[in-house]
Amino acid sequence: MNLARSLYSLAVRSAQPLLARKVRRRGLAEPGYLAAVGERFGRYEQPLAAGGPGALWIHAVSLGETRAAATLLQALRTLEPGLRVLLTHGTATGRAEGERLLRPGDAQAWLPWDTPEAVEAFLAHFQPCAGVLMETEVWPNLVDACARRGVPLALANARLSEKSLRGAQRLSPLSRPAYGGLAAVWAQTEDDARRLRDAGAVVSGVLGNLKFDAAPDETLLARGKAWRGPRPVLMFASSREGEEALLLQALATSPAAVAGHSTTVTPRWLIVPRHPQRFDEVTGLLRAAGWSVSRRSAWPAQGPDAEALAADCWLGDSLGEMALYFGMADAALLGGSFAPMGGQNLIEAAACGCPVLMGPHTFNFAEAAELAEAAGAALRLADLPQALCAAWGLLADDPRREAMARAGQGFAQAHQGAARSSAEAILALRQTAQRTGRPA
């Protein structure tokens, strides 16, 4: 073990009591964090018959990565129907979403914190044939342990922003061996591939973005369109910390607010926070500003009731229903793009035919944002006041809004194919490991 990884391991070991307290605090808002806490320390009690040995291990840290993993897993099972998988996660929302993907013979667990002891215990217990990390999850001790055990570990749907590359380069004695120790890296874009190579990875190919292959849930989409009501709906999709306050400020101080309220019909807001633990916080913020708020979780099965239809704002406080929300919306502001947080995935909105208005900060999804804008599926604005002006304009211009909806669906369909290519590459990697005598 080199000095950098020794110091890193010491720091992770020392931080474990703090991390455990953080999990307990998160568990107060999201009880899923309190499940199987021992697994985060490498203590696994489920029997080996569940998911291993020899299962394909896929790590999807959070909700977005798990949804991408679902698309990949569908393609893998098409090619190999009897495939057994081990799914690991880092967040409660990811684990809840991943549970829906399990079949008999599969297993699910937390990936442990990255100490040498915990990752060794994880690998010894489950004995996977190969591992697939989704998008960005590269951990130094995990990569080293897999290499020493002969478990090929790949990074799929891989992306790396310029900001993350700079961070990796500052810690190059630690990060370069980790990126370089991966058995395969399949990048989303050529720019991601360049940055990954600069970080030390050997890039095996550029296969595209799995999220283009995720078809919207047509039942939820149709239900959302049926539930719209008589008023136009503006959505704030996957809003992040501080952005709801920016919206309230912009509506209170910008000429766009006057423009919006001078139209014949006042639009209704649909706000869907990115993180479930913020649902109560955002509800309180909106009500403190004088808005009446109706939460999706309080609606009857048939949709918004009279009280909901009278509210100023709907709060999307459910999981797995983004297609429903995009179906409701006439246009969507892209969360994470109006504060410097890198934006969120806009592909699902485009596939659902919902025009997107994004701010200046989309560095986590740079190419998808640029392609969507070039295709006419999205508009980029300098700030929230400008985005509001553009939103009012779209609400008053049915032909333009419909053209953006069609462009979004065409954009999403034009970039499909990554799931099949990635699945083939993963199965080939596993087969190569088996031929060379590694313990797969």
Coordinates of C-alpha atoms in Angstrom, one line a residue:
M1 CA 0.0 0.0 0.0
N2 CA 1.4 3.4 -1.0
L3 CA 1.7 6.3 1.4
A4 CA -1.3 8.1 -0.2
R5 CA -3.6 5.2 0.2
S6 CA -2.3 4.4 3.7
L7 CA -3.2 8.0 4.8
Y8 CA -6.5 7.8 3.0
S9 CA -7.4 4.5 4.8
L10 CA -6.5 6.0 8.1
A11 CA -8.7 9.0 7.4
V12 CA -11.7 6.7 6.4
R13 CA -11.2 4.5 9.5
S14 CA -11.1 7.6 11.7
A15 CA -14.2 9.1 10.1
Q16 CA -16.4 6.0 10.7
P17 CA -18.0 7.1 14.0
L18 CA -18.9 10.4 12.3
L19 CA -20.3 8.5 9.3
A20 CA -22.3 6.2 11.5
R21 CA -23.8 9.3 13.3
K22 CA -24.6 10.8 9.9
V23 CA -26.5 7.6 8.9
R24 CA -28.5 7.7 12.1
R25 CA -29.5 11.3 11.5
R26 CA -30.4 10.6 7.9
G27 CA -32.5 7.7 9.2
L28 CA -34.7 10.0 11.1
A29 CA -36.0 11.5 7.8
E30 CA -35.4 8.4 5.7
P31 CA -35.8 5.1 7.6
G32 CA -34.2 3.2 4.8
Y33 CA -30.8 4.4 6.1
L34 CA -31.3 2.3 9.2
A35 CA -31.5 -1.0 7.4
A36 CA -28.6 -3.3 7.8
V37 CA -26.2 -0.6 9.1
G38 CA -23.6 -3.3 9.8
E39 CA -23.1 -3.8 6.1
R40 CA -21.5 -0.4 5.8
F41 CA -18.7 -1.7 8.1
G42 CA -18.3 -5.0 6.1
R43 CA -20.5 -7.1 8.3
Y44 CA -22.8 -9.2 6.1
E45 CA -25.2 -11.7 7.5
Q46 CA -27.3 -12.8 4.5
P47 CA -26.4 -16.3 3.2
L48 CA -24.1 -16.7 0.3
A49 CA -26.8 -18.6 -1.6
A50 CA -28.5 -15.2 -2.1
G51 CA -26.7 -13.6 -5.0
G52 CA -23.4 -15.4 -4.9
P53 CA -20.8 -16.7 -5.3
G54 CA -20.4 -16.0 -8.9
A55 CA -23.1 -13.3 -9.3
L56 CA -22.4 -10.2 -11.4
W57 CA -22.1 -7.3 -9.0
I58 CA -23.4 -3.9 -10.0
H59 CA -22.9 -0.8 -7.8
A60 CA -25.4 2.0 -8.2
V61 CA -24.8 4.5 -5.4
S62 CA -28.0 6.6 -5.7
L63 CA -31.4 6.9 -7.4
G64 CA -30.2 8.2 -10.7
E65 CA -27.4 5.6 -11.0
T66 CA -29.9 2.8 -10.0
R67 CA -32.3 3.9 -12.8
A68 CA -29.4 3.7 -15.3
A69 CA -28.5 0.3 -13.8
A70 CA -32.1 -0.9 -14.4
T71 CA -31.7 -0.1 -18.1
L72 CA -28.4 -1.9 -18.2
L73 CA -29.8 -4.9 -16.3
Q74 CA -32.7 -5.3 -18.7
A75 CA -30.2 -5.5 -21.6
L76 CA -28.0 -8.0 -19.7
R77 CA -31.0 -10.2 -18.9
T78 CA -32.0 -10.1 -22.5
L79 CA -28.6 -11.5 -23.5
E80 CA -28.4 -13.9 -20.5
P81 CA -31.8 -14.6 -19.0
G82 CA -30.5 -16.6 -16.1
L83 CA -28.1 -14.0 -14.9
R84 CA -27.8 -13.6 -11.1
V85 CA -26.9 -10.2 -9.8
L86 CA -25.7 -8.5 -6.6
L87 CA -26.8 -4.9 -6.4
T88 CA -25.1 -2.5 -4.0
H89 CA -26.0 1.1 -3.1
G90 CA -25.0 4.0 -1.0
T91 CA -28.3 5.8 -0.5
A92 CA -31.7 4.8 0.8
T93 CA -33.5 6.0 -2.4
G94 CA -31.0 3.9 -4.5
R95 CA -31.6 0.8 -2.4
A96 CA -35.4 1.2 -2.5
E97 CA -35.3 1.6 -6.3
G98 CA -32.9 -1.3 -6.6
E99 CA -35.1 -3.7 -4.6
R100 CA -37.7 -3.5 -7.5
L101 CA -35.1 -4.9 -9.9
L102 CA -34.3 -8.1 -7.9
R103 CA -35.3 -11.6 -9.0
P104 CA -35.0 -14.9 -7.2
G105 CA -31.3 -15.7 -6.7
D106 CA -30.3 -12.0 -6.7
A107 CA -29.0 -10.2 -3.6
Q108 CA -28.8 -6.6 -2.5
A109 CA -26.5 -4.9 0.1
W110 CA -24.8 -1.7 1.1
L111 CA -21.4 -1.2 -0.4
P112 CA -19.2 -0.7 2.7
W113 CA -17.1 2.4 3.5
D114 CA -13.8 2.2 1.7
T115 CA -11.5 0.7 4.4
P116 CA -9.3 -2.2 3.4
E117 CA -10.9 -4.5 6.0
A118 CA -14.5 -3.7 5.0
V119 CA -14.0 -4.2 1.3
E120 CA -12.1 -7.4 1.8
A121 CA -15.0 -8.7 4.0
F122 CA -17.5 -7.7 1.3
L123 CA -15.6 -9.5 -1.5
A124 CA -15.0 -12.6 0.6
H125 CA -18.6 -12.8 1.6
F126 CA -20.3 -12.4 -1.9
Q127 CA -17.5 -13.6 -4.2
P128 CA -18.7 -11.8 -7.3
C129 CA -17.5 -13.0 -10.7
A130 CA -17.0 -9.3 -11.8
G131 CA -18.0 -5.8 -10.7
V132 CA -19.6 -2.9 -12.5
L133 CA -19.4 0.6 -11.0
M134 CA -22.0 3.0 -12.4
E135 CA -20.9 6.4 -13.7
T136 CA -18.5 8.0 -11.1
E137 CA -18.0 5.6 -8.2
V138 CA -14.2 4.9 -8.0
W139 CA -12.9 4.0 -4.6
P140 CA -9.2 3.4 -4.1
N141 CA -9.3 0.5 -1.6
L142 CA -12.1 -1.2 -3.5
V143 CA -10.3 -1.1 -6.8
D144 CA -7.1 -2.4 -5.2
A145 CA -8.9 -5.3 -3.4
C146 CA -10.6 -6.4 -6.6
A147 CA -7.3 -6.3 -8.5
R148 CA -5.6 -8.5 -5.9
R149 CA -8.5 -11.0 -5.8
G150 CA -8.7 -11.1 -9.6
V151 CA -12.2 -9.7 -9.8
P152 CA -12.4 -7.6 -12.9
L153 CA -13.9 -4.2 -12.0
A154 CA -15.3 -1.9 -14.7
L155 CA -16.7 1.6 -14.7
A156 CA -19.8 1.8 -16.9
N157 CA -21.7 4.8 -18.2
A158 CA -18.6 6.6 -17.0
R159 CA -18.5 10.4 -16.8
L160 CA -16.1 12.9 -15.3
S161 CA -16.6 16.7 -15.3
E162 CA -13.8 19.2 -15.5
K163 CA -14.4 20.1 -11.9
S164 CA -14.1 16.5 -10.8
L165 CA -11.0 16.0 -13.0
R166 CA -9.3 19.0 -11.2
G167 CA -10.2 17.4 -7.9
A168 CA -8.7 14.0 -9.0
Q169 CA -5.6 15.7 -10.3
R170 CA -5.0 17.4 -6.9
L171 CA -5.1 14.0 -5.3
S172 CA -3.3 12.2 -8.1
P173 CA -1.1 9.9 -5.9
L174 CA -4.4 8.4 -4.7
S175 CA -6.7 8.8 -7.7
R176 CA -4.4 7.7 -10.6
P177 CA -3.8 4.2 -9.2
A178 CA -7.5 3.9 -8.6
Y179 CA -8.5 4.9 -12.1
G180 CA -5.6 3.0 -13.6
G181 CA -6.6 -0.2 -11.7
L182 CA -10.0 -0.6 -13.4
A183 CA -10.2 -3.5 -15.8
A184 CA -12.4 -1.5 -18.2
V185 CA -13.9 2.0 -18.5
W186 CA -16.8 2.7 -20.9
A187 CA -17.3 6.5 -21.2
Q188 CA -20.5 8.3 -22.1
T189 CA -18.9 10.8 -24.4
E190 CA -15.6 11.6 -26.1
D191 CA -15.1 14.5 -23.7
D192 CA -15.7 12.2 -20.7
A193 CA -13.2 9.8 -22.2
R194 CA -10.6 12.5 -22.6
R195 CA -11.0 13.6 -19.0
L196 CA -11.0 10.0 -17.7
R197 CA -7.7 9.3 -19.5
D198 CA -6.3 12.5 -18.0
A199 CA -7.3 11.1 -14.6
G200 CA -5.3 7.9 -15.3
A201 CA -8.0 5.5 -16.7
V202 CA -7.5 3.2 -19.7
V203 CA -10.7 3.9 -21.6
S204 CA -12.0 0.9 -23.4
G205 CA -14.7 2.6 -25.5
V206 CA -17.2 5.4 -25.8
L207 CA -20.6 3.7 -25.7
G208 CA -23.1 6.6 -25.0
N209 CA -25.4 7.3 -22.1
L210 CA -27.6 4.5 -20.7
K211 CA -30.2 7.0 -19.7
F212 CA -31.2 7.5 -23.3
D213 CA -32.4 3.8 -23.4
A214 CA -34.7 4.2 -20.4
A215 CA -38.2 4.4 -21.9
P216 CA -40.7 6.5 -20.0
D217 CA -43.4 4.7 -18.1
E218 CA -46.3 5.2 -20.6
T219 CA -49.0 4.6 -17.9
L220 CA -47.6 7.2 -15.6
L221 CA -47.1 9.6 -18.5
A222 CA -50.7 9.3 -19.7
R223 CA -51.9 9.6 -16.1
G224 CA -50.0 12.8 -15.7
K225 CA -51.5 14.3 -18.8
A226 CA -55.0 13.4 -17.6
W227 CA -54.3 15.0 -14.2
R228 CA -53.2 18.4 -15.5
G229 CA -56.4 20.3 -14.8
P230 CA -57.5 23.5 -16.4
R231 CA -54.4 25.6 -15.6
P232 CA -51.0 25.4 -17.3
V233 CA -48.3 23.8 -15.1
L234 CA -44.7 24.9 -14.7
M235 CA -42.4 22.3 -13.1
F236 CA -39.2 22.8 -11.2
A237 CA -37.7 19.3 -11.8
S238 CA -35.2 17.9 -9.2
S239 CA -34.7 21.2 -7.5
R240 CA -31.7 21.4 -5.3
E241 CA -30.9 23.2 -2.0
G242 CA -31.4 27.0 -2.3
E243 CA -33.1 26.9 -5.7
E244 CA -36.6 27.1 -4.4
A245 CA -35.6 30.3 -2.5
L246 CA -34.2 31.6 -5.7
L247 CA -37.5 30.9 -7.4
L248 CA -39.5 32.7 -4.8
Q249 CA -37.1 35.7 -5.0
A250 CA -37.3 35.8 -8.8
L251 CA -41.1 35.7 -8.7
A252 CA -41.3 38.4 -6.2
T253 CA -38.8 40.8 -7.8
S254 CA -38.6 40.1 -11.5
P255 CA -40.7 41.6 -14.2
A256 CA -41.4 38.0 -15.2
A257 CA -43.7 37.7 -12.2
V258 CA -45.8 40.6 -13.5
A259 CA -45.8 39.2 -17.0
G260 CA -46.9 35.8 -15.7
H261 CA -49.8 37.1 -13.7
S262 CA -51.0 39.4 -16.5
T263 CA -51.8 36.3 -18.6
T264 CA -55.4 35.1 -18.8
V265 CA -54.6 32.0 -16.7
T266 CA -52.1 32.0 -13.8
P267 CA -49.8 28.9 -14.1
R268 CA -49.6 26.4 -11.3
W269 CA -46.2 25.4 -10.0
L270 CA -45.2 21.8 -9.6
I271 CA -42.0 21.5 -7.5
V272 CA -40.2 18.1 -7.3
P273 CA -37.2 18.3 -4.9
R274 CA -34.3 16.1 -5.8
H275 CA -33.8 14.7 -2.3
P276 CA -36.7 13.2 -0.3
Q277 CA -35.3 14.4 3.0
R278 CA -36.1 18.0 1.8
F279 CA -39.8 17.5 1.1
D280 CA -40.9 18.9 4.5
E281 CA -38.4 21.7 4.3
V282 CA -39.5 22.8 0.9
T283 CA -43.2 22.6 1.9
G284 CA -42.5 24.9 4.9
L285 CA -40.5 27.3 2.7
L286 CA -43.3 27.7 0.2
R287 CA -46.0 28.0 2.9
A288 CA -44.0 30.6 4.7
A289 CA -44.0 32.6 1.4
G290 CA -47.8 32.6 1.4
W291 CA -48.3 29.8 -1.1
S292 CA -50.9 27.1 -0.7
V293 CA -49.3 23.7 -1.2
S294 CA -50.8 20.3 -2.0
R295 CA -48.5 17.3 -1.7
R296 CA -48.8 14.4 -4.1
S297 CA -48.7 11.9 -1.2
A298 CA -52.0 13.4 0.1
W299 CA -53.9 12.9 -3.2
P300 CA -56.6 10.2 -3.6
A301 CA -56.0 7.4 -6.1
Q302 CA -58.0 9.2 -8.8
G303 CA -55.6 12.2 -8.8
P304 CA -55.8 15.9 -7.6
D305 CA -59.0 16.6 -5.6
A306 CA -60.7 19.9 -5.2
E307 CA -58.3 21.1 -2.6
A308 CA -55.3 20.2 -4.7
L309 CA -56.8 21.9 -7.8
A310 CA -57.2 25.1 -5.7
A311 CA -53.6 25.1 -4.5
D312 CA -50.9 27.5 -5.8
C313 CA -48.3 24.7 -5.9
W314 CA -48.1 21.0 -6.1
L315 CA -45.2 19.3 -4.4
G316 CA -44.0 16.1 -5.9
D317 CA -43.1 14.1 -2.8
S318 CA -43.2 10.6 -4.2
L319 CA -40.4 8.4 -5.7
G320 CA -40.5 6.7 -9.1
E321 CA -43.1 9.0 -10.6
M322 CA -41.0 11.4 -12.7
A323 CA -42.9 10.4 -15.8
L324 CA -46.1 11.3 -14.1
Y325 CA -44.8 14.7 -13.2
F326 CA -43.4 15.4 -16.7
G327 CA -46.7 14.4 -18.1
M328 CA -48.4 17.0 -15.9
A329 CA -46.0 19.8 -16.9
D330 CA -46.2 22.1 -19.9
A331 CA -42.5 23.0 -19.4
A332 CA -39.8 22.2 -16.7
L333 CA -37.0 24.2 -15.2
L334 CA -34.0 22.0 -14.7
G335 CA -32.9 21.6 -11.1
G336 CA -29.3 22.0 -10.1
S337 CA -28.7 24.2 -13.1
F338 CA -29.6 27.6 -11.6
A339 CA -27.3 27.2 -8.6
P340 CA -23.7 26.0 -9.3
M341 CA -24.5 22.3 -8.7
G342 CA -23.9 20.9 -12.2
G343 CA -27.5 20.3 -13.2
Q344 CA -29.6 17.1 -13.3
N345 CA -30.4 14.6 -16.0
L346 CA -32.7 16.1 -18.6
I347 CA -33.0 13.1 -20.8
E348 CA -36.2 11.7 -19.1
A349 CA -37.9 15.1 -19.5
A350 CA -37.1 15.2 -23.2
A351 CA -38.2 11.6 -23.7
C352 CA -41.5 12.5 -22.0
G353 CA -42.0 15.4 -24.4
C354 CA -41.6 18.1 -21.8
P355 CA -39.7 21.2 -22.9
V356 CA -36.8 22.0 -20.7
L357 CA -35.5 25.4 -19.5
M358 CA -32.0 25.1 -18.0
G359 CA -29.7 27.5 -16.3
P360 CA -25.9 28.0 -16.9
H361 CA -24.7 25.2 -14.6
T362 CA -24.9 21.9 -16.4
F363 CA -21.3 20.7 -16.1
N364 CA -22.3 17.2 -14.8
F365 CA -24.4 16.5 -17.9
A366 CA -22.6 18.9 -20.3
E367 CA -22.9 17.0 -23.6
A368 CA -26.5 15.9 -23.1
A369 CA -27.5 19.5 -22.3
E370 CA -25.7 20.8 -25.4
L371 CA -27.2 18.2 -27.6
A372 CA -30.7 18.9 -26.2
E373 CA -30.3 22.6 -26.8
A374 CA -29.0 22.0 -30.4
A375 CA -31.9 19.7 -31.1
G376 CA -34.4 22.3 -30.0
A377 CA -35.6 20.3 -27.0
A378 CA -34.2 22.7 -24.4
L379 CA -33.5 26.4 -23.9
R380 CA -30.5 27.7 -21.9
L381 CA -31.0 30.9 -19.8
A382 CA -28.6 32.9 -17.8
D383 CA -30.6 32.9 -14.6
L384 CA -34.0 32.2 -13.1
P385 CA -35.6 35.5 -14.0
Q386 CA -34.8 34.9 -17.6
A387 CA -36.0 31.4 -17.4
L388 CA -39.3 32.6 -16.0
C389 CA -39.7 35.0 -18.9
A390 CA -39.0 32.2 -21.3
A391 CA -41.5 30.0 -19.5
W392 CA -44.3 32.5 -19.8
G393 CA -43.5 32.8 -23.5
L394 CA -43.7 29.1 -24.0
L395 CA -47.1 28.9 -22.2
A396 CA -48.4 31.5 -24.6
D397 CA -47.0 29.8 -27.7
D398 CA -48.6 26.4 -28.2
P399 CA -46.9 25.7 -31.6
R400 CA -43.4 26.4 -30.2
R401 CA -44.1 24.3 -27.1
E402 CA -45.3 21.4 -29.2
A403 CA -42.3 21.7 -31.5
M404 CA -40.0 21.5 -28.5
A405 CA -41.9 18.5 -27.2
R406 CA -41.5 16.6 -30.5
A407 CA -37.8 17.7 -30.7
G408 CA -37.2 16.2 -27.2
Q409 CA -38.7 12.9 -28.1
G410 CA -36.6 12.7 -31.3
F411 CA -33.5 13.7 -29.4
A412 CA -34.0 11.0 -26.8
Q413 CA -34.6 8.3 -29.4
A414 CA -31.6 9.4 -31.6
H415 CA -29.1 8.6 -28.9
Q416 CA -30.2 5.1 -27.8
G417 CA -28.1 2.0 -28.0
A418 CA -25.7 2.3 -25.0
A419 CA -27.5 -0.4 -23.0
R420 CA -27.0 -3.2 -25.5
S421 CA -23.3 -2.2 -26.2
S422 CA -22.6 -1.9 -22.5
A423 CA -24.2 -5.3 -21.7
E424 CA -22.2 -7.0 -24.4
A425 CA -19.0 -5.4 -23.2
I426 CA -19.7 -6.5 -19.6
L427 CA -20.4 -10.1 -20.5
A428 CA -17.3 -10.2 -22.7
L429 CA -15.2 -8.9 -19.8
R430 CA -16.5 -11.6 -17.6
Q431 CA -15.9 -14.3 -20.2
T432 CA -12.3 -13.1 -20.6
A433 CA -11.8 -13.4 -16.9
Q434 CA -13.1 -16.9 -16.9
R435 CA -10.8 -17.9 -19.8
T436 CA -7.7 -16.5 -18.2
G437 CA -8.3 -18.4 -15.0
R438 CA -9.3 -15.6 -12.7
P439 CA -11.7 -16.6 -9.9
A440 CA -14.9 -15.7 -11.8

